[in-house]
Coordinates of C-alpha atoms in Angstrom, one line a residue:
X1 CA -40.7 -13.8 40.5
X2 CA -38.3 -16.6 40.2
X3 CA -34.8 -15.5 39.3
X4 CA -32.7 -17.9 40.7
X5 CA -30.8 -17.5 36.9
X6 CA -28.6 -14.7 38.2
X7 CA -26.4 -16.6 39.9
X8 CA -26.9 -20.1 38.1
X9 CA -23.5 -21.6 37.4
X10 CA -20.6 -21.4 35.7
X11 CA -19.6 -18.6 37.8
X12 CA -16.7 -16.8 37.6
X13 CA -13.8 -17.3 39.5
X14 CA -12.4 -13.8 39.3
X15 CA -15.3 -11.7 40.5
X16 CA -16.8 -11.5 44.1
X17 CA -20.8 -12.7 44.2
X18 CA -21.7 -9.2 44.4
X19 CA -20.2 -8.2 41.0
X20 CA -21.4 -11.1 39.6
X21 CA -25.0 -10.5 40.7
X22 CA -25.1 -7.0 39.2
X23 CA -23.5 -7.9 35.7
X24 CA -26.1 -10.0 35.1
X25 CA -29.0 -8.1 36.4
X26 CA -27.3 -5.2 34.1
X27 CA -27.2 -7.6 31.1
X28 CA -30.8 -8.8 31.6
X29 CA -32.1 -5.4 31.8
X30 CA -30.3 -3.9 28.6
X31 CA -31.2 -7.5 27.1
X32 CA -34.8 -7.0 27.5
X33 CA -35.0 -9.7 29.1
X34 CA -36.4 -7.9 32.3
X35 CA -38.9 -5.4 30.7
X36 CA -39.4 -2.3 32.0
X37 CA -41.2 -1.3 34.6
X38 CA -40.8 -5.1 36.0
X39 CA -40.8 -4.7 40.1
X40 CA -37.8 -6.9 42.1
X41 CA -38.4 -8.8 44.9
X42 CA -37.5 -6.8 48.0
X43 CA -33.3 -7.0 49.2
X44 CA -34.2 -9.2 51.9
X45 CA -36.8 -11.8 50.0
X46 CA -34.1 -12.0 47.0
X47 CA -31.0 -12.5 48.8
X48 CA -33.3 -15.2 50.7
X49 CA -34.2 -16.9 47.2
X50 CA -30.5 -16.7 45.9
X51 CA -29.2 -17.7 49.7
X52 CA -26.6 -14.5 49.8
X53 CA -26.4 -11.9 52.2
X54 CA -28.7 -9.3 51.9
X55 CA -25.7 -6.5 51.8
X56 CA -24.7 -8.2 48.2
X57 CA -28.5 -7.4 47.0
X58 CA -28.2 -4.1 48.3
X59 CA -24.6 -3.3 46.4
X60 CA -26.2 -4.7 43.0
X61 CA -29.7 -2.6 43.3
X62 CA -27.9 0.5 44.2
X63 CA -25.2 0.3 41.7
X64 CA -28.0 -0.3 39.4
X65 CA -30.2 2.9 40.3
X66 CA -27.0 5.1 40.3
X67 CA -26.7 4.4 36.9
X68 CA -29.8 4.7 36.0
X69 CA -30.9 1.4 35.4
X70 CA -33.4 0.8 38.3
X71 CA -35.9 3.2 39.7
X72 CA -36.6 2.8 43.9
X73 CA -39.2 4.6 45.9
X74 CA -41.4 3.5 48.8
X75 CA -43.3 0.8 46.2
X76 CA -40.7 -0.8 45.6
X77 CA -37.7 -1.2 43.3
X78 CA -38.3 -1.6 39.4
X79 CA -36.9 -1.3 35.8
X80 CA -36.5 2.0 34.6
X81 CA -37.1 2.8 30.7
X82 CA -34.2 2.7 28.9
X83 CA -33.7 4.1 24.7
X84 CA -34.1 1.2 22.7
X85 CA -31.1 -1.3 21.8
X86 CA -30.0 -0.5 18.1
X87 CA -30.3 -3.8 15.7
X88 CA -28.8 -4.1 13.0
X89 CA -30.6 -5.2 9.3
X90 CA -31.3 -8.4 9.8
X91 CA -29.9 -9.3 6.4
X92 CA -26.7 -7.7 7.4
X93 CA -25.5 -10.6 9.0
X94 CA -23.2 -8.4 11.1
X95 CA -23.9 -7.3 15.1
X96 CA -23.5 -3.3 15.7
X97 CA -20.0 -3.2 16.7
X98 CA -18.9 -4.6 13.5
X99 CA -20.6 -1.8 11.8
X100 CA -18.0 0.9 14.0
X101 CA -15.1 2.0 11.6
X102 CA -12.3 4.2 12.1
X103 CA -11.7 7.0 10.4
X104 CA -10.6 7.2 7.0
X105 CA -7.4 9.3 7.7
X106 CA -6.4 6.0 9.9
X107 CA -5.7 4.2 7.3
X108 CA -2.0 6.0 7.2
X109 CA -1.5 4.2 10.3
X110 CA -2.8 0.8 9.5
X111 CA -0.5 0.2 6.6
X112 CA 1.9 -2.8 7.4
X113 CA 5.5 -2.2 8.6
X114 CA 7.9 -4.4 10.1
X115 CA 7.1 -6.2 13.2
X116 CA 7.8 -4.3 16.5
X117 CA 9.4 -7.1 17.6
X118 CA 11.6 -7.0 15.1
X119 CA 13.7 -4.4 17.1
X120 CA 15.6 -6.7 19.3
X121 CA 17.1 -8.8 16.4
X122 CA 20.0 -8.8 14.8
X123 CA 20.1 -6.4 12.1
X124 CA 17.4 -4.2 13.0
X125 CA 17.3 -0.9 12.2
X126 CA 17.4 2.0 14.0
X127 CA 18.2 0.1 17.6
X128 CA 20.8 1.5 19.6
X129 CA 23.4 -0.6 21.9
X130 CA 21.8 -0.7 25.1
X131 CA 24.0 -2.3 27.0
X132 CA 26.4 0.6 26.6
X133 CA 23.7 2.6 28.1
X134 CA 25.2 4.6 31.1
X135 CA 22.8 3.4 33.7
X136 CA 24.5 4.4 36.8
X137 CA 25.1 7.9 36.3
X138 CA 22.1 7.9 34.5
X139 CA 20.3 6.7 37.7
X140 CA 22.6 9.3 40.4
X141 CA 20.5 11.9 37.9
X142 CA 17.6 10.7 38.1
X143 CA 18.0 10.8 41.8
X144 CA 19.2 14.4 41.9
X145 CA 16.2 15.2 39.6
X146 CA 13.1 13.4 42.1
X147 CA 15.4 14.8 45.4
X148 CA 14.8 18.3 44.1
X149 CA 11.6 18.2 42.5
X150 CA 9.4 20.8 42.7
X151 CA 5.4 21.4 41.5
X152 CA 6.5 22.4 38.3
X153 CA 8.4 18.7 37.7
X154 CA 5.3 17.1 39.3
X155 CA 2.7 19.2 37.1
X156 CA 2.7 19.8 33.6
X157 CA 5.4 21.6 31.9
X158 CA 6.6 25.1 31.6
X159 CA 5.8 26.4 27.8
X160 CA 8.2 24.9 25.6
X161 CA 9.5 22.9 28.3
X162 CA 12.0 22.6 31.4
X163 CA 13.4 26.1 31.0
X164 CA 17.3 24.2 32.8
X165 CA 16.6 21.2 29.5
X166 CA 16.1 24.2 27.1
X167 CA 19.3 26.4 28.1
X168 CA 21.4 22.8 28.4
X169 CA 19.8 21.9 24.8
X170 CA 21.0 25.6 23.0
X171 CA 24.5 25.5 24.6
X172 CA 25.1 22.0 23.4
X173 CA 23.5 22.3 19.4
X174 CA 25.5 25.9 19.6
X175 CA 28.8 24.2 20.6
X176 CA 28.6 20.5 19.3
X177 CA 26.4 20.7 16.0
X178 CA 27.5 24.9 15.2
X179 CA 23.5 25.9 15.6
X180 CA 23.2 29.6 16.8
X181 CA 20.1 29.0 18.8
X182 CA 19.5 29.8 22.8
X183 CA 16.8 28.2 24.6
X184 CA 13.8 30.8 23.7
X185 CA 14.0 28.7 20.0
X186 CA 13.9 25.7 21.7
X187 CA 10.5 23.5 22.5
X188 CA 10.6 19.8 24.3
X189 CA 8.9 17.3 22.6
X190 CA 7.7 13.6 23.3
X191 CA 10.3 12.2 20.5
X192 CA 10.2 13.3 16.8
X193 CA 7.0 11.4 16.2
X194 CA 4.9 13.8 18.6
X195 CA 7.5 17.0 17.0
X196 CA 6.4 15.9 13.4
X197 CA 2.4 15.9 14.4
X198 CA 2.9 19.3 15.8
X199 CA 4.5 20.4 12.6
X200 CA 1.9 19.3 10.6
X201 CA -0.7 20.9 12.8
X202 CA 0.8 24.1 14.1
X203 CA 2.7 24.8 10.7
X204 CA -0.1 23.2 8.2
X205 CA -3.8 23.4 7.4
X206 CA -5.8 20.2 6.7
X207 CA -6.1 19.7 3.1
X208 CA -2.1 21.4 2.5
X209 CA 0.5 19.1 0.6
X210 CA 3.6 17.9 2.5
X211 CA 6.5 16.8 0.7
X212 CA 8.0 13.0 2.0
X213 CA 11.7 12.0 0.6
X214 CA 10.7 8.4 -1.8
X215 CA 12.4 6.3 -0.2
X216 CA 11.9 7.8 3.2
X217 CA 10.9 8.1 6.6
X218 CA 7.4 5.7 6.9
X219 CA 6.3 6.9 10.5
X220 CA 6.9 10.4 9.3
X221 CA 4.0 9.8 6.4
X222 CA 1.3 8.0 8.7
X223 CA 2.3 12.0 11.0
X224 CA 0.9 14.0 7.7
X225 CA -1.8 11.2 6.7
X226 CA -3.6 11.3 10.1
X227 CA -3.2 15.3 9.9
X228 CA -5.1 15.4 6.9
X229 CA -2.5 16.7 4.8
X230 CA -1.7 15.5 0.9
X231 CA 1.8 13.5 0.7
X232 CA 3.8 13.9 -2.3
X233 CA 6.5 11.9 -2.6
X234 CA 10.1 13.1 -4.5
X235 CA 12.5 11.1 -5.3
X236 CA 15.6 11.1 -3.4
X237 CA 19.2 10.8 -5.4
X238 CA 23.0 11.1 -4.7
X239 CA 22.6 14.4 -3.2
X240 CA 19.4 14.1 -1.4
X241 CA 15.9 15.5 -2.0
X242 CA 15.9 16.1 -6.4
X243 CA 12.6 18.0 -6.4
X244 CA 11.9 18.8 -10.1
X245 CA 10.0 21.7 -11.9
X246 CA 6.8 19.9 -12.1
X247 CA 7.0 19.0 -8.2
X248 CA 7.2 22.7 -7.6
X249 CA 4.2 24.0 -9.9
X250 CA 1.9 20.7 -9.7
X251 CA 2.3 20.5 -5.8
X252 CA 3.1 23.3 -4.2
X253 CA 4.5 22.3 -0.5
X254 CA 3.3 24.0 2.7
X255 CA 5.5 21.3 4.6
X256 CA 9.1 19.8 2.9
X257 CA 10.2 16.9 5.3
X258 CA 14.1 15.9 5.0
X259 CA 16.6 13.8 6.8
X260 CA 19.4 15.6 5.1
X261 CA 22.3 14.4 7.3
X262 CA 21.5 10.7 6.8
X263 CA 19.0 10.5 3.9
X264 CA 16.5 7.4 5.8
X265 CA 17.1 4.9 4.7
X266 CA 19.6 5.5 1.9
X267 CA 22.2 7.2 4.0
X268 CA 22.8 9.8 1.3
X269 CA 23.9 13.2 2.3
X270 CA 22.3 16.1 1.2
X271 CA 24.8 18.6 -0.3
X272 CA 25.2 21.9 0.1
X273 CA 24.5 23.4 -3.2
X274 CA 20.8 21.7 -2.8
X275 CA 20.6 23.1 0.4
X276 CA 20.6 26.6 -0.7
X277 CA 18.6 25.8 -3.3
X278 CA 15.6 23.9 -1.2
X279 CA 16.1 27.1 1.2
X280 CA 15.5 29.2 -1.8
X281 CA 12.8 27.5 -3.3
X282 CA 11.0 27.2 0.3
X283 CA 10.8 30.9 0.5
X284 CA 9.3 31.7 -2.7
X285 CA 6.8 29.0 -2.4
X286 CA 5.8 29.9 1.8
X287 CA 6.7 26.2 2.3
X288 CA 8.3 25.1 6.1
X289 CA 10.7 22.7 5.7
X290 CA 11.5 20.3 8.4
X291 CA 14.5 19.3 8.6
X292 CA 15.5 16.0 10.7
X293 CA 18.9 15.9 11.8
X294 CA 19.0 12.0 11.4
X295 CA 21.9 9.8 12.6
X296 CA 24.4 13.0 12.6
X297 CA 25.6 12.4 16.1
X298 CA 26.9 9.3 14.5
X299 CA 29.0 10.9 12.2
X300 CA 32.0 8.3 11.1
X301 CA 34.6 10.6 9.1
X302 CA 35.1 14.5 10.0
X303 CA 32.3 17.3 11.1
X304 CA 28.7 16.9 10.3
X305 CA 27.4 18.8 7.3
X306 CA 26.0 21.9 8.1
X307 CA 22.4 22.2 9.0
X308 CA 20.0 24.0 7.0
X309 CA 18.7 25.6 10.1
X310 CA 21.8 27.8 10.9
X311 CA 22.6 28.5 6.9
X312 CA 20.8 31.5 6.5
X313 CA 19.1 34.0 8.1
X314 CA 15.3 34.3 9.2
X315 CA 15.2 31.0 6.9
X316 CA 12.3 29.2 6.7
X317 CA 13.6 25.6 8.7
X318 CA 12.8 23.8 11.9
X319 CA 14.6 21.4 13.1
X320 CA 13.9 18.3 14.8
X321 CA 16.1 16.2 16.9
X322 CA 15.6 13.6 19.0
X323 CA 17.4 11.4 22.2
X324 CA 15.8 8.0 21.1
X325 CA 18.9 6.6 19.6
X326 CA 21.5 8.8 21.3
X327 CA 20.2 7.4 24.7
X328 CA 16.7 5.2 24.4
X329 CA 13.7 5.4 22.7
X330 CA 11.7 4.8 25.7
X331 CA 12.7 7.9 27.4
X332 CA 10.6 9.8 25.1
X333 CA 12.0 13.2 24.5
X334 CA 13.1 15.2 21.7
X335 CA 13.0 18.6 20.6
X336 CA 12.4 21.1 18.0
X337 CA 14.1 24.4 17.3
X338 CA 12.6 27.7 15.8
X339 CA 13.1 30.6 14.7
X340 CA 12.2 33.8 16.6
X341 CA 9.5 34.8 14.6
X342 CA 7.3 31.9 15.6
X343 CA 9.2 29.9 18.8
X344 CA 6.9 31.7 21.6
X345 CA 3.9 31.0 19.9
X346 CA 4.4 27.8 18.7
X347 CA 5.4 27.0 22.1
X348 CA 2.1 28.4 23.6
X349 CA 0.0 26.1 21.1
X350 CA 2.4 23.2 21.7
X351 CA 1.1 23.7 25.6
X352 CA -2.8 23.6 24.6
X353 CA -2.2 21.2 22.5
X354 CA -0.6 18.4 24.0
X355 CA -0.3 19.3 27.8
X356 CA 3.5 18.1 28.0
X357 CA 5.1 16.8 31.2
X358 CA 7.6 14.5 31.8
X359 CA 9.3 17.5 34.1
X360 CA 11.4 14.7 36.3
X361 CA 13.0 13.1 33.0
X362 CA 13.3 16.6 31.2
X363 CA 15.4 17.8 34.7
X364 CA 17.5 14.3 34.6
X365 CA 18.4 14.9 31.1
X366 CA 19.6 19.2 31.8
X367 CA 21.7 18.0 34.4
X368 CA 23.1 14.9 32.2
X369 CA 24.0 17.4 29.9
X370 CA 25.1 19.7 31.9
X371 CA 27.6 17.9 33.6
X372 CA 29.3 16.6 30.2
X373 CA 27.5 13.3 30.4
X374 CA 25.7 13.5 27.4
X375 CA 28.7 14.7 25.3
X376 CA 30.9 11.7 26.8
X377 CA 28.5 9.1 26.4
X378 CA 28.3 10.1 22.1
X379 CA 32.1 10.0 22.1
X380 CA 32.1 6.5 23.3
X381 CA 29.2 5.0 21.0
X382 CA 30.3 6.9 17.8
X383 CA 33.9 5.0 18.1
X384 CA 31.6 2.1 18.9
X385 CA 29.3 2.0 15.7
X386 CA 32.1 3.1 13.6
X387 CA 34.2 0.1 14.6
X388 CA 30.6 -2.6 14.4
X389 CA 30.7 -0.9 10.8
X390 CA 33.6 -1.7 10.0
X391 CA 33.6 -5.2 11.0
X392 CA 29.8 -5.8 9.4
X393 CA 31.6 -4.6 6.1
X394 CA 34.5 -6.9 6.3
X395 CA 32.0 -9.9 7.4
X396 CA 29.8 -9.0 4.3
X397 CA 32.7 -8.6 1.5
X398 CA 34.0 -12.0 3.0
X399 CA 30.5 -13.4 2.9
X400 CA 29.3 -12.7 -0.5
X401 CA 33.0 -11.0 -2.2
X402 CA 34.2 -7.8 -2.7
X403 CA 31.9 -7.2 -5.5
X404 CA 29.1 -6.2 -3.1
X405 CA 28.2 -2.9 -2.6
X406 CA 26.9 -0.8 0.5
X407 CA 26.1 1.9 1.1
X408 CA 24.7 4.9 3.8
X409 CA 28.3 4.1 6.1
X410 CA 28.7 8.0 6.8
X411 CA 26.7 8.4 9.7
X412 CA 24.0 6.1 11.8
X413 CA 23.0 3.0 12.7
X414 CA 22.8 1.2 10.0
X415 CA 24.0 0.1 5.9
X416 CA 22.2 -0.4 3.1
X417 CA 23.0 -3.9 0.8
X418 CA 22.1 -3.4 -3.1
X419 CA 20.9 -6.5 -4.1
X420 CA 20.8 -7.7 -8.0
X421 CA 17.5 -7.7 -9.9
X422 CA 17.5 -11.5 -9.8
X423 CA 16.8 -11.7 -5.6
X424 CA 13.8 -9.5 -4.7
X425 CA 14.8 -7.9 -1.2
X426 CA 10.9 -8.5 0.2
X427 CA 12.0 -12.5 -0.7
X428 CA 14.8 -12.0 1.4
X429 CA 13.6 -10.3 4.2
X430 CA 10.6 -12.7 4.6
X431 CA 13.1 -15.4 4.6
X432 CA 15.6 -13.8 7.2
X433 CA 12.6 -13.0 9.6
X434 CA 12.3 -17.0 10.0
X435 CA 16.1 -17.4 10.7
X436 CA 15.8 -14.8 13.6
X437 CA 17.4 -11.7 12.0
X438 CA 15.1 -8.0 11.3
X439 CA 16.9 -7.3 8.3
X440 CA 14.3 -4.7 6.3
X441 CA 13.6 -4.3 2.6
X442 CA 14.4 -1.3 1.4
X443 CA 11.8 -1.4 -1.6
X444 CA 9.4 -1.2 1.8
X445 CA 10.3 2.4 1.7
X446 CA 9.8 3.5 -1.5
X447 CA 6.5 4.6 -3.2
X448 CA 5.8 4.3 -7.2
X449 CA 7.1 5.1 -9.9
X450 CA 10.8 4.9 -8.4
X451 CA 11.8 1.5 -7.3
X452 CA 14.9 0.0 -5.6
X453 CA 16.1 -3.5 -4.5
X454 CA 18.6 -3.9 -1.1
X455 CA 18.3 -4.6 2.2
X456 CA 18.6 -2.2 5.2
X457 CA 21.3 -3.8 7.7
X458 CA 20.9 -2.0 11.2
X459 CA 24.6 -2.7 13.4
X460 CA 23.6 -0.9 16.3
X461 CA 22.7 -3.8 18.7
X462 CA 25.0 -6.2 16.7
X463 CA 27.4 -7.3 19.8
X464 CA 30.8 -8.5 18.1
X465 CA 29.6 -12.1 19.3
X466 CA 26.8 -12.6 17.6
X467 CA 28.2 -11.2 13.9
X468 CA 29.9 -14.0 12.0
X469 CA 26.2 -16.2 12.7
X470 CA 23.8 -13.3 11.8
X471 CA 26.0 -12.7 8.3
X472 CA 25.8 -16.6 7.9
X473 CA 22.3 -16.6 8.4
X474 CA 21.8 -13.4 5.9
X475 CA 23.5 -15.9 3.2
X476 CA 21.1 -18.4 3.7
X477 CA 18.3 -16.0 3.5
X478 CA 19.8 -14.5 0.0
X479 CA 20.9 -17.9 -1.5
X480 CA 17.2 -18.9 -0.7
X481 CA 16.1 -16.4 -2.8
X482 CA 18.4 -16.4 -5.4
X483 CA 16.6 -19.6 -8.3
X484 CA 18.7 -17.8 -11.2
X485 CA 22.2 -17.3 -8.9
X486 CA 22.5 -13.8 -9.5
X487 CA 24.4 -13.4 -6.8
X488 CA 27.2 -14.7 -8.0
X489 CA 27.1 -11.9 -10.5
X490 CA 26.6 -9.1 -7.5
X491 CA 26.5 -5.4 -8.6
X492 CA 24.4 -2.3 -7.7
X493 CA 21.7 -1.8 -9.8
X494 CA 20.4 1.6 -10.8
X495 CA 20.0 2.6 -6.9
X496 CA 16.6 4.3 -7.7
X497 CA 15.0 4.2 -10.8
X498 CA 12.0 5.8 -11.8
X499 CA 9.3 3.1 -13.8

């Protein structure tokens, strides 16, 4: 049998001859193109044929048999019988692994959204100053953490996670954000992504309606979408989620998802008269709300409003928090807190569910906290944003007069620019994405019928340097945009209208 084919040239640089030999006696076989029951040549007369070394035959034919591919006894070695190849139609015009879909739930996921790259330019939301980032005494840590490590830090985590993170978690939400929680209500989580899907498994049934804030959270809907849970959107307004009768008796919630500290991406704060309210309608309708505690670290003017969690007794709130933009998003930790009545069990599925570990970063973080690090290092970046703030507003009313109006400066990382009619913000942001800057649309977070035009400004990574050029380049973008110079007539329109 002549097969001096398998190794005919071009051969590949990257693989050693004996690879090489068995990916294409592999291919052949599943091919067809050696049949089965087709007998070899002997190790020795092949490696002959193919001038190799008999030890590279050997690898290939054995490798071959282990998987099944090659049957050897004391006749010889052959071609085993392997399940037929699948074909497609042949009118199909497409090969089998075109025909391989993903589910349909993925297409929550697959929806477009802003460029990850996006992140590191000027403007973007949601991206925190790193190079304020503590490193060194985040790194002594760090050190302390690996230098007492234990199994427990090595394995997977205790239930609910590093019981030393937990108690260092309660004492700071009791004393810094007024929460009356200790560490039993507490469960580590990879970030609020990973705290949302366990909401909307552990607290949800496939097939339940969630309620998403419209505008609002877009990571948060493709959480509940690949769930298997039914969005409904309600509109957001001055004071936050405006749920309305028909809401309540057309599509009763099982989950209500709010960012009532720092409405994303409108920056509106939810007040408290609709806080009782949502609390009270929640309990009557056995609905969970979730409440993210968005941006209020980053609170510019007096305390933070109080949280939902800790207004009322046995109510039916969990709240999420996260360290993604209070530290860095690649840490990967965040956190949820319950109440009593389900915080050990939850914690227990939250175990089988997602194995959690991360036990040398969970004991870095307790003892950065512990040791007034953590508390510090928000005391220095909240006088930090406030001041980029301040200077992006001035840089803006200069820029386009002191007829523009912003909004969303409370709390956060970033402002929200109304933009007339005339200048369609998607325009815009296409425009700025050329010029360098991640300027967002905020129409990209809104769902019909309601509608809104402005941009979404993030500060956080906008150094004092690079300002007066990003603003520059924003007015380029606009003007751009801008064929029947409505600018020049600037004004908020109706922030969110309903068509």
């Amino acid at each position: 049998m002549e097969l001096d084919w398998l190794l005919a040239p071009p051969l590949p640089d990257t693989l050693p001859r004996q690879r090489v030999l068995y990916h294409r006696l592999r291919e052949a076989i599943l091919s067809g193109r050696l049949a089965p029951g087709t007998r070899l040549p002997a190790s020795r007369s092949l490696a002959a044929s193919l001038k190799i070394a008999r030890n590279t035959v050997l690898f290939a034919y054995e490798q071959l048999t282990a998987e099944g591919c090659l049957l050897a006894d004391r006749q010889g070695t052959r071609v085993a019988s392997l399940p037929e190849r699948a074909t497609p139609p042949a009118s199909s015009g497409h090969s089998p692994v075109t025909r391989l879909r993903l589910a349909a739930r993925a297409a929550a996921v697959l929806q477009p959204e802003p460029a990850r790259e996006a992140a590191a330019l000027p403007f973007a939301p949601g991206t925190p100053d790193y190079s304020a980032f503590p490193f060194r005494t985040w790194r002594a840590c760090q050190e302390r953490a690996w230098r007492d490590a234990g199994w427990r830090q090595l394995g997977y985590a205790a239930h609910g996670g590093d019981p030393v993170l937990r108690e260092a978690l309660a004492g700071h939400l009791t004393t810094v954000r007024g929460l009356p929680v200790d560490a039993a209500q507490i469960v580590i989580t990879s970030g609020t992504q990973a705290a949302l899907d366990l909401c909307a498994r552990l607290l949800a049934d496939h097939g339940d309606t969630v309620w998403a804030e419209n505008p609002g959270y877009l990571a948060a809907r493709a959480v509940f979408g690949l769930a298997g849970l039914l969005i409904h959107d309600v509109p957001v307004d001055d004071e936050g989620l405006a749920p309305r009768e028909g809401d309540w008796s057309g599509h009763p919630p099982r989950l209500i998802m709010i960012t009532p500290s720092h409405q994303y991406p409108t920056g509106r704060v939810m007040s408290l008269p609709r806080r009782l309210a949502l609390i009270a309608r929640a309990r009557q309708a056995a609905a969970w709300i979730i409440e993210d505690d968005y941006d209020s670290e980053f609170r510019r003017a007096g305390p933070a409003p109080p949280a939902l969690f800790g207004l009322q007794p046995d109510a039916p709130v969990v709240y999420a928090g996260t360290f993604s933009k209070t530290l860095y998003p690649g840490l990967r930790l965040g956190y949820l807190v319950l109440p009593h009545a389900i915080a050990a069990d939850f914690a227990r599925a939250t175990t089988q569910a997602m194995r959690p570990g991360q036990g040398i970063e969970q004991r870095a973080l307790a003892d950065f906290i512990h040791r007034g690090y953590y508390t510090a290092h928000l005391r220095r970046m909240r006088g930090r944003y406030a001041a980029r703030q301040s200077a992006l507003r001035t840089a803006l009313k200069e820029a386009f007069g002191s007829s523009v109006t912003l909004s969303g400066g409370e709390a956060g990382l970033h402002l929200v620019m109304w933009l007339p009619a005339g200048i369609p913000d998607g325009a815009v942001v296409a425009r700025a994405a050329t010029l360098g800057l991640g300027v967002r649309a905020l129409s990209s977070y809104t769902r019909p019928p309601m509608t809104c035009n402005g941009l979404v400004l993030g500060y956080g990574n906008l150094a004092e340097g690079m300002l007066a050029e990003a603003v520059r380049r924003l007015g380029v973008a606009i003007e751009g945009c801008d064929g029947a110079g409505a600018l020049a007539d600037c004004h908020q329109p109706p922030p969110l209208a309903a068509n």
